[in-house]
Short mmCIF file of N, CA and C in Angstrom, two decimals:
data_model
loop_
_atom_site.label_atom_id
_atom_site.label_comp_id
_atom_site.label_asym_id
_atom_site.label_seq_id
_atom_site.Cartn_x
_atom_site.Cartn_y
_atom_site.Cartn_z
N MET V 1 -16.02 3.36 20.24
CA MET V 1 -14.80 3.72 20.92
C MET V 1 -13.89 4.43 19.91
N GLY V 2 -13.39 5.57 20.28
CA GLY V 2 -12.51 6.34 19.41
C GLY V 2 -11.05 6.02 19.66
N PHE V 3 -10.21 6.75 18.98
CA PHE V 3 -8.78 6.59 19.18
C PHE V 3 -8.12 7.95 19.12
N ALA V 4 -6.96 8.05 19.71
CA ALA V 4 -6.22 9.31 19.73
C ALA V 4 -5.05 9.21 18.75
N LEU V 5 -4.87 10.24 17.96
CA LEU V 5 -3.71 10.29 17.07
C LEU V 5 -2.45 10.43 17.90
N SER V 6 -1.37 9.90 17.41
CA SER V 6 -0.12 9.91 18.16
C SER V 6 1.05 10.15 17.20
N ASN V 7 2.11 10.69 17.72
CA ASN V 7 3.33 10.88 16.95
C ASN V 7 4.33 9.77 17.22
N MET V 8 3.88 8.69 17.84
CA MET V 8 4.78 7.60 18.19
C MET V 8 5.42 7.02 16.92
N GLN V 9 6.72 6.76 17.01
CA GLN V 9 7.45 6.13 15.91
C GLN V 9 8.12 4.87 16.44
N LEU V 10 7.97 3.79 15.72
CA LEU V 10 8.59 2.51 16.07
C LEU V 10 9.60 2.19 14.99
N THR V 11 10.85 1.97 15.38
CA THR V 11 11.91 1.67 14.41
C THR V 11 12.71 0.46 14.86
N SER V 12 13.43 -0.11 13.92
CA SER V 12 14.32 -1.24 14.21
C SER V 12 15.47 -1.21 13.22
N GLU V 13 16.66 -1.48 13.70
CA GLU V 13 17.83 -1.59 12.82
C GLU V 13 17.94 -2.99 12.22
N ALA V 14 17.03 -3.89 12.59
CA ALA V 14 17.10 -5.28 12.13
C ALA V 14 16.64 -5.44 10.68
N PHE V 15 15.83 -4.49 10.18
CA PHE V 15 15.37 -4.56 8.79
C PHE V 15 14.97 -3.16 8.34
N GLU V 16 14.91 -2.98 7.02
CA GLU V 16 14.62 -1.67 6.45
C GLU V 16 13.12 -1.40 6.40
N THR V 17 12.75 -0.15 6.41
CA THR V 17 11.35 0.24 6.28
C THR V 17 10.78 -0.36 5.00
N GLY V 18 9.69 -1.08 5.13
CA GLY V 18 9.06 -1.70 3.98
C GLY V 18 9.72 -2.99 3.53
N GLY V 19 10.82 -3.37 4.19
CA GLY V 19 11.54 -4.58 3.82
C GLY V 19 10.92 -5.81 4.45
N THR V 20 11.47 -6.95 4.12
CA THR V 20 10.98 -8.19 4.72
C THR V 20 11.63 -8.40 6.08
N ILE V 21 10.90 -9.07 6.94
CA ILE V 21 11.41 -9.37 8.28
C ILE V 21 12.32 -10.59 8.16
N PRO V 22 13.57 -10.49 8.61
CA PRO V 22 14.48 -11.65 8.54
C PRO V 22 13.89 -12.86 9.27
N SER V 23 14.11 -14.04 8.72
CA SER V 23 13.48 -15.25 9.26
C SER V 23 13.82 -15.50 10.73
N LYS V 24 14.98 -15.04 11.20
CA LYS V 24 15.33 -15.29 12.61
C LYS V 24 14.36 -14.60 13.56
N TYR V 25 13.63 -13.59 13.06
CA TYR V 25 12.65 -12.88 13.88
C TYR V 25 11.23 -13.39 13.66
N THR V 26 11.09 -14.57 13.07
CA THR V 26 9.77 -15.15 12.81
C THR V 26 9.66 -16.53 13.46
N GLY V 27 8.48 -17.08 13.43
CA GLY V 27 8.26 -18.42 13.96
C GLY V 27 8.94 -19.50 13.14
N GLU V 28 9.36 -19.15 11.92
CA GLU V 28 10.06 -20.11 11.07
C GLU V 28 11.56 -20.11 11.33
N GLY V 29 12.05 -19.14 12.11
CA GLY V 29 13.47 -19.05 12.44
C GLY V 29 13.66 -19.34 13.92
N THR V 30 14.55 -18.59 14.55
CA THR V 30 14.80 -18.79 15.98
C THR V 30 13.75 -18.11 16.85
N ASP V 31 12.84 -17.34 16.22
CA ASP V 31 11.70 -16.74 16.91
C ASP V 31 12.12 -15.82 18.06
N VAL V 32 13.12 -14.98 17.81
CA VAL V 32 13.54 -13.99 18.80
C VAL V 32 12.98 -12.63 18.38
N SER V 33 12.82 -11.75 19.32
CA SER V 33 12.31 -10.41 19.03
C SER V 33 13.39 -9.54 18.40
N PRO V 34 13.03 -8.75 17.40
CA PRO V 34 14.01 -7.83 16.83
C PRO V 34 14.25 -6.68 17.80
N PRO V 35 15.41 -6.05 17.72
CA PRO V 35 15.64 -4.88 18.56
C PRO V 35 14.71 -3.75 18.10
N LEU V 36 13.92 -3.22 19.02
CA LEU V 36 12.97 -2.16 18.70
C LEU V 36 13.29 -0.90 19.47
N MET V 37 13.04 0.24 18.84
CA MET V 37 13.20 1.55 19.49
C MET V 37 11.94 2.34 19.20
N TRP V 38 11.45 3.08 20.17
CA TRP V 38 10.27 3.90 19.93
C TRP V 38 10.44 5.26 20.58
N SER V 39 9.75 6.22 20.00
CA SER V 39 9.75 7.58 20.53
C SER V 39 8.34 8.14 20.35
N ALA V 40 8.03 9.11 21.17
CA ALA V 40 6.69 9.71 21.10
C ALA V 40 6.81 11.19 20.81
#
């Protein structure tokens, strides 16, 4: 099974690119989803 290349970008203001995910967005914190934005 192959895959198609895409220009999709997923971003979040909750943390920096390459940074650590804040604990509130993990199972060790309040386990809520970070705000996400995507574009194609």
